[in-house]
Every structure is written in structure tokens, then in C-alpha cells.
mmCIF file of C-alpha atoms and ligand atoms in Angstrom:
data_model
loop_
_atom_site.group_PDB
_atom_site.id
_atom_site.type_symbol
_atom_site.label_atom_id
_atom_site.label_comp_id
_atom_site.label_asym_id
_atom_site.label_seq_id
_atom_site.Cartn_x
_atom_site.Cartn_y
_atom_site.Cartn_z
ATOM 1 C CA MET A 1 183.969 87.340 60.733
ATOM 2 C CA THR A 2 183.907 83.614 60.457
ATOM 3 C CA LEU A 3 180.737 81.705 59.654
ATOM 4 C CA LYS A 4 180.992 79.994 63.034
ATOM 5 C CA ARG A 5 180.982 83.408 64.777
ATOM 6 C CA ILE A 6 177.978 84.654 62.734
ATOM 7 C CA LEU A 7 176.017 81.488 63.545
ATOM 8 C CA PHE A 8 176.866 81.902 67.245
ATOM 9 C CA LEU A 9 175.631 85.534 67.212
ATOM 10 C CA LEU A 10 172.389 84.531 65.473
ATOM 11 C CA PHE A 11 171.934 81.844 68.115
ATOM 12 C CA VAL A 12 172.394 84.393 70.944
ATOM 13 C CA ILE A 13 169.937 86.834 69.303
ATOM 14 C CA ALA A 14 167.352 84.066 68.887
ATOM 15 C CA ILE A 15 167.699 82.983 72.535
ATOM 16 C CA THR A 16 167.443 86.612 73.739
ATOM 17 C CA MET A 17 164.287 87.184 71.661
ATOM 18 C CA LYS A 18 162.726 83.961 72.884
ATOM 19 C CA TYR A 19 163.444 84.286 76.597
ATOM 20 C CA GLY A 20 164.559 87.858 77.251
ATOM 21 C CA LYS A 21 161.067 89.361 77.262
ATOM 22 C CA GLY A 22 159.538 86.977 79.795
ATOM 23 C CA GLN A 23 162.431 87.322 82.205
ATOM 24 C CA LYS A 24 162.137 91.102 82.433
ATOM 25 C CA PRO A 25 160.580 92.022 85.768
ATOM 26 C CA ASN A 26 157.133 93.434 85.120
ATOM 27 C CA ASN A 27 154.316 94.682 87.283
ATOM 28 C CA SER A 28 153.308 91.252 88.438
ATOM 29 C CA SER A 29 156.734 90.169 89.702
ATOM 30 C CA ALA A 30 159.102 91.350 92.414
ATOM 31 C CA GLU A 31 162.835 90.853 93.033
ATOM 32 C CA ILE A 32 163.924 90.003 96.544
ATOM 33 C CA PRO A 33 167.655 90.143 97.497
ATOM 34 C CA LEU A 34 169.118 87.026 99.109
ATOM 35 C CA LEU A 35 172.535 85.965 100.410
ATOM 36 C CA ASP A 36 173.998 82.538 99.705
ATOM 37 C CA ASN A 37 176.548 80.519 101.762
ATOM 38 C CA GLN A 38 179.477 82.462 100.375
ATOM 39 C CA ASN A 39 177.759 85.762 101.233
ATOM 40 C CA LEU A 40 177.390 86.547 97.555
ATOM 41 C CA PRO A 41 174.347 88.599 96.767
ATOM 42 C CA LEU A 42 171.704 86.677 94.864
ATOM 43 C CA VAL A 43 168.351 87.764 93.578
ATOM 44 C CA ALA A 44 165.210 85.684 93.753
ATOM 45 C CA GLN A 45 162.413 86.632 91.441
ATOM 46 C CA PHE A 46 158.912 85.970 92.795
ATOM 47 C CA ASP A 47 155.834 85.823 90.675
ATOM 48 C CA THR A 48 153.500 88.211 92.485
ATOM 49 C CA THR A 49 150.595 87.044 90.361
ATOM 50 C CA LYS A 50 150.736 83.804 92.316
ATOM 51 C CA LEU A 51 151.609 85.697 95.510
ATOM 52 C CA ASN A 52 148.416 87.745 95.130
ATOM 53 C CA GLN A 53 146.388 84.573 94.748
ATOM 54 C CA VAL A 54 148.014 83.015 97.795
ATOM 55 C CA LEU A 55 147.412 86.199 99.812
ATOM 56 C CA LYS A 56 143.798 86.362 98.630
ATOM 57 C CA ILE A 57 143.148 82.776 99.752
ATOM 58 C CA ALA A 58 144.923 83.411 103.074
ATOM 59 C CA ILE A 59 142.945 86.598 103.741
ATOM 60 C CA LYS A 60 139.635 84.941 102.784
ATOM 61 C CA LYS A 61 140.408 81.992 105.068
ATOM 62 C CA THR A 62 141.363 84.338 107.921
ATOM 63 C CA ILE A 63 138.131 86.345 107.502
ATOM 64 C CA GLU A 64 136.035 83.164 107.420
ATOM 65 C CA GLU A 65 137.743 81.772 110.498
ATOM 66 C CA THR A 66 137.354 85.095 112.319
ATOM 67 C CA MET A 67 133.669 85.339 111.393
ATOM 68 C CA ASN A 68 132.973 81.743 112.435
ATOM 69 C CA GLU A 69 134.605 82.469 115.748
ATOM 70 C CA MET A 70 133.038 85.918 116.237
ATOM 71 C CA ILE A 71 129.400 85.257 115.253
ATOM 72 C CA PRO A 72 128.562 83.007 118.245
ATOM 73 C CA ARG A 73 130.245 85.536 120.535
ATOM 74 C CA ILE A 74 128.255 88.441 119.033
ATOM 75 C CA LYS A 75 125.075 86.361 119.364
ATOM 76 C CA GLN A 76 125.879 85.728 123.040
ATOM 77 C CA ALA A 77 126.434 89.458 123.603
ATOM 78 C CA VAL A 78 123.118 90.354 121.904
ATOM 79 C CA LEU A 79 121.290 87.735 123.982
ATOM 80 C CA ALA A 80 122.835 89.066 127.187
ATOM 81 C CA ASP A 81 121.962 92.624 126.142
ATOM 82 C CA ILE A 82 118.354 92.443 124.929
ATOM 83 C CA GLY A 83 117.258 89.181 126.522
ATOM 84 C CA TYR A 84 115.883 87.404 123.473
ATOM 85 C CA GLU A 85 117.086 85.775 120.327
ATOM 86 C CA PRO A 86 115.330 86.974 117.153
ATOM 87 C CA GLY A 87 113.397 84.146 115.533
ATOM 88 C CA ARG A 88 112.852 82.237 118.769
ATOM 89 C CA GLU A 89 109.460 81.004 119.970
ATOM 90 C CA LYS A 90 109.847 82.533 123.400
ATOM 91 C CA GLU A 91 110.169 86.074 122.093
ATOM 92 C CA ILE A 92 107.290 88.409 122.961
ATOM 93 C CA PRO A 93 105.337 89.615 119.911
ATOM 94 C CA ALA A 94 105.682 93.400 119.796
ATOM 95 C CA PHE A 95 105.694 96.057 117.123
ATOM 96 C CA THR A 96 106.106 99.800 116.644
ATOM 97 C CA ALA A 97 105.539 101.502 113.296
ATOM 98 C CA SER A 98 105.089 105.081 112.103
ATOM 99 C CA LEU A 99 104.010 106.969 109.013
ATOM 100 C CA THR A 100 106.856 108.404 106.951
ATOM 101 C CA ARG A 101 105.002 110.659 104.509
ATOM 102 C CA THR A 102 101.843 112.723 104.967
ATOM 103 C CA ARG A 103 99.111 110.899 103.059
ATOM 104 C CA ASN A 104 95.763 111.811 101.539
ATOM 105 C CA LEU A 105 93.760 108.622 102.041
ATOM 106 C CA GLY A 106 90.428 107.578 100.595
ATOM 107 C CA GLY A 107 87.349 106.613 102.607
ATOM 108 C CA TYR A 108 87.716 103.327 104.518
ATOM 109 C CA GLU A 109 91.372 103.073 103.529
ATOM 110 C CA VAL A 110 93.672 101.235 105.950
ATOM 111 C CA VAL A 111 96.489 103.430 107.281
ATOM 112 C CA ILE A 112 99.775 101.761 106.359
ATOM 113 C CA PHE A 113 102.321 102.787 108.974
ATOM 114 C CA ASP A 114 105.272 102.022 106.733
ATOM 115 C CA LYS A 115 108.306 102.602 108.950
ATOM 116 C CA ILE A 116 109.005 99.666 111.236
ATOM 117 C CA TRP A 117 110.915 100.413 114.438
ATOM 118 C CA LEU A 118 110.280 97.098 116.157
ATOM 119 C CA ASN A 119 108.607 93.934 114.897
ATOM 120 C CA THR A 120 109.579 90.916 116.972
ATOM 121 C CA GLY A 121 108.068 87.840 115.408
ATOM 122 C CA GLY A 122 107.232 89.858 112.268
ATOM 123 C CA ALA A 123 103.482 89.919 113.002
ATOM 124 C CA TYR A 124 103.007 93.498 111.770
ATOM 125 C CA ASP A 125 102.902 93.795 107.973
ATOM 126 C CA ASN A 126 103.993 97.201 106.669
ATOM 127 C CA ASP A 127 102.733 96.352 103.158
ATOM 128 C CA THR A 128 99.134 96.190 104.436
ATOM 129 C CA GLY A 129 99.212 97.997 107.818
ATOM 130 C CA VAL A 130 97.750 94.900 109.499
ATOM 131 C CA PHE A 131 98.935 93.294 112.753
ATOM 132 C CA THR A 132 98.055 89.587 112.869
ATOM 133 C CA ALA A 133 98.124 88.116 116.379
ATOM 134 C CA PRO A 134 100.735 85.332 116.296
ATOM 135 C CA LYS A 135 99.214 83.694 119.398
ATOM 136 C CA THR A 136 96.065 83.904 121.493
ATOM 137 C CA GLY A 137 96.347 86.276 124.425
ATOM 138 C CA LEU A 138 95.876 89.691 125.914
ATOM 139 C CA TYR A 139 97.368 92.497 123.826
ATOM 140 C CA SER A 140 98.018 96.188 124.369
ATOM 141 C CA ILE A 141 97.409 98.142 121.155
ATOM 142 C CA SER A 142 98.052 101.868 120.690
ATOM 143 C CA THR A 143 97.758 104.351 117.891
ATOM 144 C CA THR A 144 98.288 108.076 117.615
ATOM 145 C CA VAL A 145 97.118 109.845 114.472
ATOM 146 C CA MET A 146 97.764 113.495 113.654
ATOM 147 C CA SER A 147 95.478 115.584 111.469
ATOM 148 C CA TYR A 148 96.723 117.994 108.813
ATOM 149 C CA HIS A 149 96.625 121.807 108.969
ATOM 150 C CA ALA A 150 92.958 122.979 108.950
ATOM 151 C CA LYS A 151 91.680 119.430 108.357
ATOM 152 C CA TYR A 152 89.723 116.817 110.257
ATOM 153 C CA LEU A 153 90.879 113.234 110.684
ATOM 154 C CA HIS A 154 88.793 110.270 111.807
ATOM 155 C CA CYS A 155 90.359 106.853 112.294
ATOM 156 C CA PHE A 156 88.769 103.730 113.727
ATOM 157 C CA LEU A 157 90.668 100.851 115.234
ATOM 158 C CA TRP A 158 89.419 97.602 113.756
ATOM 159 C CA LYS A 159 89.592 94.020 114.960
ATOM 160 C CA ASN A 160 88.834 91.761 111.982
ATOM 161 C CA ASN A 161 85.379 92.985 110.747
ATOM 162 C CA GLU A 162 84.599 94.743 113.994
ATOM 163 C CA ARG A 163 84.868 98.535 114.167
ATOM 164 C CA MET A 164 86.027 99.470 117.652
ATOM 165 C CA VAL A 165 87.156 102.853 118.959
ATOM 166 C CA LEU A 166 87.711 106.169 117.213
ATOM 167 C CA ALA A 167 90.715 108.499 117.170
ATOM 168 C CA PHE A 168 89.940 112.038 116.098
ATOM 169 C CA GLY A 169 92.145 114.990 115.215
ATOM 170 C CA ASN A 170 91.499 118.515 113.932
ATOM 171 C CA ASP A 171 94.085 121.008 112.622
ATOM 172 C CA LEU A 172 97.475 119.606 113.637
ATOM 173 C CA SER A 173 96.162 117.836 116.705
ATOM 174 C CA THR A 174 96.508 114.190 117.594
ATOM 175 C CA GLY A 175 94.016 111.528 118.519
ATOM 176 C CA THR A 176 95.327 108.648 120.613
ATOM 177 C CA LEU A 177 93.918 105.223 121.401
ATOM 178 C CA ASN A 178 95.274 102.862 124.023
ATOM 179 C CA VAL A 179 93.322 99.656 124.268
ATOM 180 C CA VAL A 180 93.766 96.233 125.774
ATOM 181 C CA MET A 181 92.340 93.524 123.557
ATOM 182 C CA ALA A 182 91.778 89.793 123.915
ATOM 183 C CA LEU A 183 92.947 88.424 120.574
ATOM 184 C CA LYS A 184 92.783 84.925 119.218
ATOM 185 C CA MET A 185 95.622 83.645 117.090
ATOM 186 C CA ASN A 186 95.337 85.141 113.554
ATOM 187 C CA ASP A 187 92.962 87.936 114.609
ATOM 188 C CA LYS A 188 93.769 91.062 112.613
ATOM 189 C CA VAL A 189 94.101 94.574 114.036
ATOM 190 C CA PHE A 190 94.484 97.732 111.951
ATOM 191 C CA VAL A 191 93.666 101.441 111.750
ATOM 192 C CA LYS A 192 91.225 102.558 109.066
ATOM 193 C CA LEU A 193 89.703 105.846 107.968
ATOM 194 C CA THR A 194 85.958 106.438 108.179
ATOM 195 C CA GLY A 195 84.021 107.221 104.978
ATOM 196 C CA PHE A 196 85.800 110.541 104.439
ATOM 197 C CA THR A 197 88.824 111.214 102.252
ATOM 198 C CA GLU A 198 91.233 112.829 104.707
ATOM 199 C CA TYR A 199 94.848 113.745 105.331
ATOM 200 C CA ILE A 200 96.973 112.022 107.931
ATOM 201 C CA PHE A 201 100.207 113.661 109.030
ATOM 202 C CA GLY A 202 103.412 111.718 108.365
ATOM 203 C CA GLU A 203 106.944 112.658 109.488
ATOM 204 C CA HIS A 204 106.572 109.930 112.172
ATOM 205 C CA ARG A 205 103.907 111.930 114.019
ATOM 206 C CA SER A 206 101.376 109.141 113.482
ATOM 207 C CA THR A 207 102.180 105.785 115.066
ATOM 208 C CA PHE A 208 100.826 102.282 115.589
ATOM 209 C CA SER A 209 102.186 99.844 118.163
ATOM 210 C CA GLY A 210 101.281 96.840 120.250
ATOM 211 C CA TYR A 211 102.549 93.915 122.259
ATOM 212 C CA LEU A 212 101.431 90.712 123.927
ATOM 213 C CA ILE A 213 100.777 91.234 127.629
ATOM 214 C CA SER A 214 100.106 87.590 128.504
ATOM 215 C CA GLU A 215 99.020 84.351 126.875
HETATM 216 C C1 NAG B 1 154.960 89.326 83.657
HETATM 217 O O1 NAG B 1 155.609 88.274 84.361
HETATM 218 C C2 NAG B 1 154.892 87.055 84.402
HETATM 219 C C3 NAG B 1 155.670 86.096 85.292
HETATM 220 O O2 NAG B 1 157.018 86.090 84.988
HETATM 221 C C4 NAG B 1 154.671 86.524 82.987
HETATM 222 O O3 NAG B 1 153.901 85.333 83.028
HETATM 223 C C5 NAG B 1 153.949 87.602 82.166
HETATM 224 O O4 NAG B 1 153.801 87.161 80.845
HETATM 225 C C6 NAG B 1 154.669 88.911 82.218
HETATM 226 N N1 NAG B 1 153.863 89.935 81.577
HETATM 227 C C7 NAG B 1 154.379 90.839 80.728
HETATM 228 C C8 NAG B 1 153.403 91.859 80.206
HETATM 229 O O5 NAG B 1 155.546 90.847 80.442
HETATM 230 C C1 NAG B 2 153.061 98.823 84.986
HETATM 231 O O1 NAG B 2 152.362 99.779 85.810
HETATM 232 C C2 NAG B 2 152.399 101.104 85.324
HETATM 233 C C3 NAG B 2 151.724 101.999 86.369
HETATM 234 O O2 NAG B 2 150.516 101.434 86.816
HETATM 235 C C4 NAG B 2 151.759 101.166 83.950
HETATM 236 O O3 NAG B 2 151.811 102.489 83.459
HETATM 237 C C5 NAG B 2 152.461 100.203 82.997
HETATM 238 O O4 NAG B 2 151.780 100.163 81.766
HETATM 239 C C6 NAG B 2 152.488 98.792 83.579
HETATM 240 N N1 NAG B 2 153.283 97.909 82.726
HETATM 241 C C7 NAG B 2 152.899 96.676 82.376
HETATM 242 C C8 NAG B 2 153.889 95.917 81.550
HETATM 243 O O5 NAG B 2 151.831 96.224 82.716
HETATM 244 C C1 NAG B 3 108.842 97.895 105.602
HETATM 245 O O1 NAG B 3 109.848 98.027 106.562
HETATM 246 C C2 NAG B 3 111.120 97.657 106.109
HETATM 247 C C3 NAG B 3 112.076 97.698 107.288
HETATM 248 O O2 NAG B 3 112.021 98.953 107.955
HETATM 249 C C4 NAG B 3 111.543 98.580 104.969
HETATM 250 O O3 NAG B 3 112.789 98.186 104.478
HETATM 251 C C5 NAG B 3 110.508 98.523 103.866
HETATM 252 O O4 NAG B 3 110.808 99.444 102.855
HETATM 253 C C6 NAG B 3 109.115 98.803 104.416
HETATM 254 N N1 NAG B 3 108.108 98.575 103.394
HETATM 255 C C7 NAG B 3 107.299 99.540 102.977
HETATM 256 C C8 NAG B 3 106.258 99.102 102.005
HETATM 257 O O5 NAG B 3 107.402 100.696 103.359
#
């Protein structure tokens, strides 16, 4: 073997080592067959790492465009369906809440109806059990409280510092109050136990609700 030949071989080995590895198709590249002018098969190698990025951007853009287009349409449909837009001034204050778990409450403790079913305007606070009138007007307020097995339950409806009407239950019975109240803006309405420590039945058997009848 001539020196020239050996040098040439070393050169080929060096080139193969340097470039061979990177050119091998791996998991982030794909080969796509092509045909050239002379109908000779060619192969184009695409970097799918970049393809993934391009796809990701395209998909994200499509989703954003779709959402931007869809949201106003969904809003329109909701408006047409329920007749008000949440967060709007014109919406009628109304709430419905119920008690999830059966509770043993202390004397003069406010009943916190924790589960909110409806709370337009957000005037009922399920951290405190208090409904705060968002505007002056005539309100309908209702509560149903259920007593526990072989126990009494006494609950007063309160307006600010004023004790109003009493709901009473005894041994898995319910006491219900339906009252119409003239409330000023920021007046507070809630249900509170009397001086006794008593059980109130949960499982959504005890409820508290109200709504503005007219301003
Ligand atoms: C896979 O291919 C890409 C693009 O050709 C390259 O940048 C990368 O280093 C390769 N990865 C491996 C593990 O060979
Ligand atoms: C390619 O993918 C296979 C299957 O997921 C995996 O076992 C292999 O290690 C991958 N190779 C590279 C070079 O990433
Ligand atoms: C108040 O109601 C919301 C909505 O139903 C609920 O996610 C949250 O846990 C409730 N808070 C309490 C203190 O129960």
C-alpha cells in the first residue's frame, strides 16, 4: 500500500467519524422520498425537531384564533339562553346556598350554608353565611333548616342586629321561613342559632336563598 493510499484512507475515516454520526437519521428526523426532473428517486431529510416546533406554533395559533372567534359567540348564546351577562349591573341579585355537612353549632353561631348554587352579583358570602344587599329594595328571603335525629333546632333569621323570625325543627323535621324584607344597600341578612348548641342537618337538606323583587 502506498503512502498516498494510506493517507487517503485516514482522510476518509476522519471525515466519516466527523460527519457520519450526525447524518444518521435519528428519532428527531424523518426521510421523505422525492422525485427529481429525471424521475430519479431522491430523499429529503427533514429535521422533525424544527417540524415539531413549527407544528406547535401553528396549533397554538389555530387554538388562539378559534378561541378568539368562539368566545363572543358562546357569550351571545349564553346571553340569549339565560337573559343576563354575569358581572353586569342590570343582573338581578339572587342566591341559593345549602349546607353540605351536618354540623354541631354553638349558641348564637351563624349557619354557613357553604354550597353555592346561584349567586348573581356575588352578594352571598359562603365564608360567613351572610347575604349583603347589593342595592336598596324589596327582597324575598327563604330558609329551610332540618333538625337532627332526636334533636331540637332553633334558628332565627337576622337582619343586621335585629332578630326577626324563628325556624324550628324537631327530630328530622324542617322549619321553613319565607319572608319579604325591605333592605337598604349593605344591610346584612343571615341565619343564626339561638343560645343552644344544636345540630343542623346537612346533605343539602338545609337551604338559604333570596332575590331582589324590585328596587
Ligand atoms: C438527531 O438529528 C438532529 C438533526 O439532524 C441532530 O441535531 C441531533 O444531534 C441528532 N441526535 C442524535 C442523538 O444523533
Ligand atoms: C429512539 O426511540 C426509541 C423508542 O422510543 C428509543 O428506544 C431510542 O433510545 C431512541 N434513540 C435515540 C437516538 O434517541
Ligand atoms: C364557596 O363556594 C364555592 C363555589 O361553589 C366553593 O368553591 C367554595 O369551596 C365554597 N367555600 C366554602 C368555604 O365552602
